[in-house]
C-alpha angles and dihedrals in degrees: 000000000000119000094215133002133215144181091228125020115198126204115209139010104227114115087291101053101039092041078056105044088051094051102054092041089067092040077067106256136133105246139177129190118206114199129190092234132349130343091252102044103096140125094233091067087054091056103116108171100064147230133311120229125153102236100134126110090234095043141076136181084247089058086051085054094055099052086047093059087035095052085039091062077238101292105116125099106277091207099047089049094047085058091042088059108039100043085047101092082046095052085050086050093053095040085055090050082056095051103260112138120204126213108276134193125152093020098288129068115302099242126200123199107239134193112308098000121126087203145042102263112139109111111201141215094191094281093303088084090143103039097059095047080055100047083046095052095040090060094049087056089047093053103049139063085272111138111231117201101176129180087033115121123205098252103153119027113175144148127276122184086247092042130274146356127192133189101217109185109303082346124106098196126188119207135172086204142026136205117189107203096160109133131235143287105266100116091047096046094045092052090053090055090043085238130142117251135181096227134121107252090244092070093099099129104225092130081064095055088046096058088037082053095048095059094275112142120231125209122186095012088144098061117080117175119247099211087223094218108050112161114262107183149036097063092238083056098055112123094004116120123232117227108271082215090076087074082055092055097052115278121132137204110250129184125212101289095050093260124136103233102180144015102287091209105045122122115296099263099044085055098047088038087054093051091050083054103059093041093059085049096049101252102120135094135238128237125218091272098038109264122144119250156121151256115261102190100225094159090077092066107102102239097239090066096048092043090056097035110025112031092127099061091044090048085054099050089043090053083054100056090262127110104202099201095051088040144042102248121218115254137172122164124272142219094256116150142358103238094199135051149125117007108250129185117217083283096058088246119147131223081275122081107246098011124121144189138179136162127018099350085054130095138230112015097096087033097210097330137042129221114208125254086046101084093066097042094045086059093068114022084063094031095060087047100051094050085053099055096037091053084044097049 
């Protein structure tokens, strides 16, 4: 017997599941949300760079579209990126109902160009970008009649007549409808290669291999992201990545001899891709304990702009005895996301009837490979969408 039953029950807390559970809160329907640890622990709070959204003069949804497929080596799902860019203005507009503020000057958003993108499109909170959409949307669960079972991991998902039931932690939940919002695989992998990530210790993937496991069809799985500037040295910034923003600003990627050697704005993996290189060729450089890497140029950013879009990364080196705008700061790519994931349809909706997925854990939208900004805005764009359906459903 179950101990509680919903309309929509939500795995995970991170921007997708609460963007969903939200979502589906408002459309009128009962909804839970089961999370692995707590409500705050998440990779999407940890997000730095910021959120794409086509606001520019110069700039449409259909031109967004168009640097996705691009950056994707055209292998993303036309019609689930055509939805990611033209409901983005909308998604910024609902995040800033919710309280989140964006970064202003000029009296509009202050945009960064970001990997990939032939516009300034990046719209900033600081660099705690993510941090600040999941503190937003938090509140708006906490704040609500959404029921909360934290500390509670997914371990049994399987079909009712009615729907679904899962057993979360100590919790026997009953759903009509599921939305799996639980990340990806980075930290694991990661773990298995003996490699650094910048992942939360509870992306493990195991939701995935349930739904695998239940009949759901998988696309991409193979492809996980490298966040090409992970940070090398000092210790405290192993395995944190550094703002791709800081490439808008200015700074450029140097090997060992001071020479640019890529586009320090291409799309993610061209630029990993390009550091491994060099450092196969011997053209990196070592860090105090060893580690391969090269130089990023910060000190070309002009101060104001990394005052206003990058204190926290300052703040971090600092702490660590660098000043990153008086010194080249030591970078190699990361385990960072899993581009691929679980097959979704324009509702979010799985292979599977009544299963949903957004977010990490979800398929099609990056293609093979992600630009960045659209993390953020995929949560909940398809988040929102997700909780929609589900509550309709």
């Amino acid at each position: 017997m179950a101990d509680s039953s919903f309309d929509v029950l939500v795995i995970g807390s991170g921007a997708s599941g609460l963007a969903a559970a939200v979502s589906a809160q408002r459309a009128g329907a009962r909804v839970a949300v089961a999370t692995k640890g707590a409500l705050q622990s998440c990779n999407s709070a940890k997000a730095q760079g910021g959120i794409q959204a086509a606001f520019g003069e110069d700039d449409s949804p259909e031109q967004h579209a168009e640097d996705v497929w691009k950056s994707s080596h055209e292998t993303a799902d036309r019609e689930l990126v055509e939805i990611l860019t033209s409901e983005a203005p909308s998604a910024i507009h609902w995040l800033e109902e919710l309280g989140v503020e964006f970064t202003r000057e000029n009296g509009g958003y202050r945009v960064a160009r970001c990997g990939g993108a032939s516009r300034k499109r990046l719209l900033q909170v600081g660099d705690r970008t993510g941090h600040a959409i999941t503190t937003a949307l938090r509140e708006a669960v906490e704040g609500s009649d959404i029921h909360t079972f934290p500390k509670s991991p997914l371990a049994e998902l399987a079909r009712t007549e009615n729907g679904w039931r899962a057993r979360c932690g100590d919790h026997t939940i009953d759903a009509t409808t599921v939305v799996l919002a639980a990340g990806g695989r980075c930290y694991r992998v990661a773990e298995e290669r003996g490699e650094l990530s910048t992942n939360h210790p509870g992306a493990t993937g195991e939701v995935t291999q349930m739904a695998v496991d239940l009949g759901a069809e998988l696309r991409d799985f193979d492809a996980l992201q490298y966040h090409p500037n992970g940070g090398a040295w000092p210790p405290n910034m192993q395995g944190y990545s550094i703002p791709e923003t800081t490439r808008a600003y200015g700074a450029v990627l140097l090997n060992a001899e001071g020479e640019e050697f890529t586009d320090s704005l291409g799309p993610r993996d061209a630029v990993s891709q390009a550091i491994f290189e060099q450092v196969e060729q011997g053209k990196g450089v070592e860090t105090p304990d060893g580690r391969p890497a090269v130089y990023l140029d910060t000190t070309r950013i002009p101060e104001d702009d990394a005052n206003v879009s990058l204190p926290y990364m300052l703040r971090r080196y600092r702490a660590g005895g660098i000043d990153p705008l008086e010194e080249r700061i030591l970078t190699y790519p990361v385990l960072h996301y899993q581009n691929g994931g679980l097959v979704i349809d324009t509702d979010a909706q799985t292979t599977l009837e009544g299963l949903y997925a957004c977010g990490e854990i979800a398929g099609g939208t990056h293609g093979r490979n992600r630009m960045m900004g659209n993390s953020l805005l995929e949560c909940c764009v398809f988040g929102r969408r997700a909780g929609k359906a589900a509550a309709r459903a």
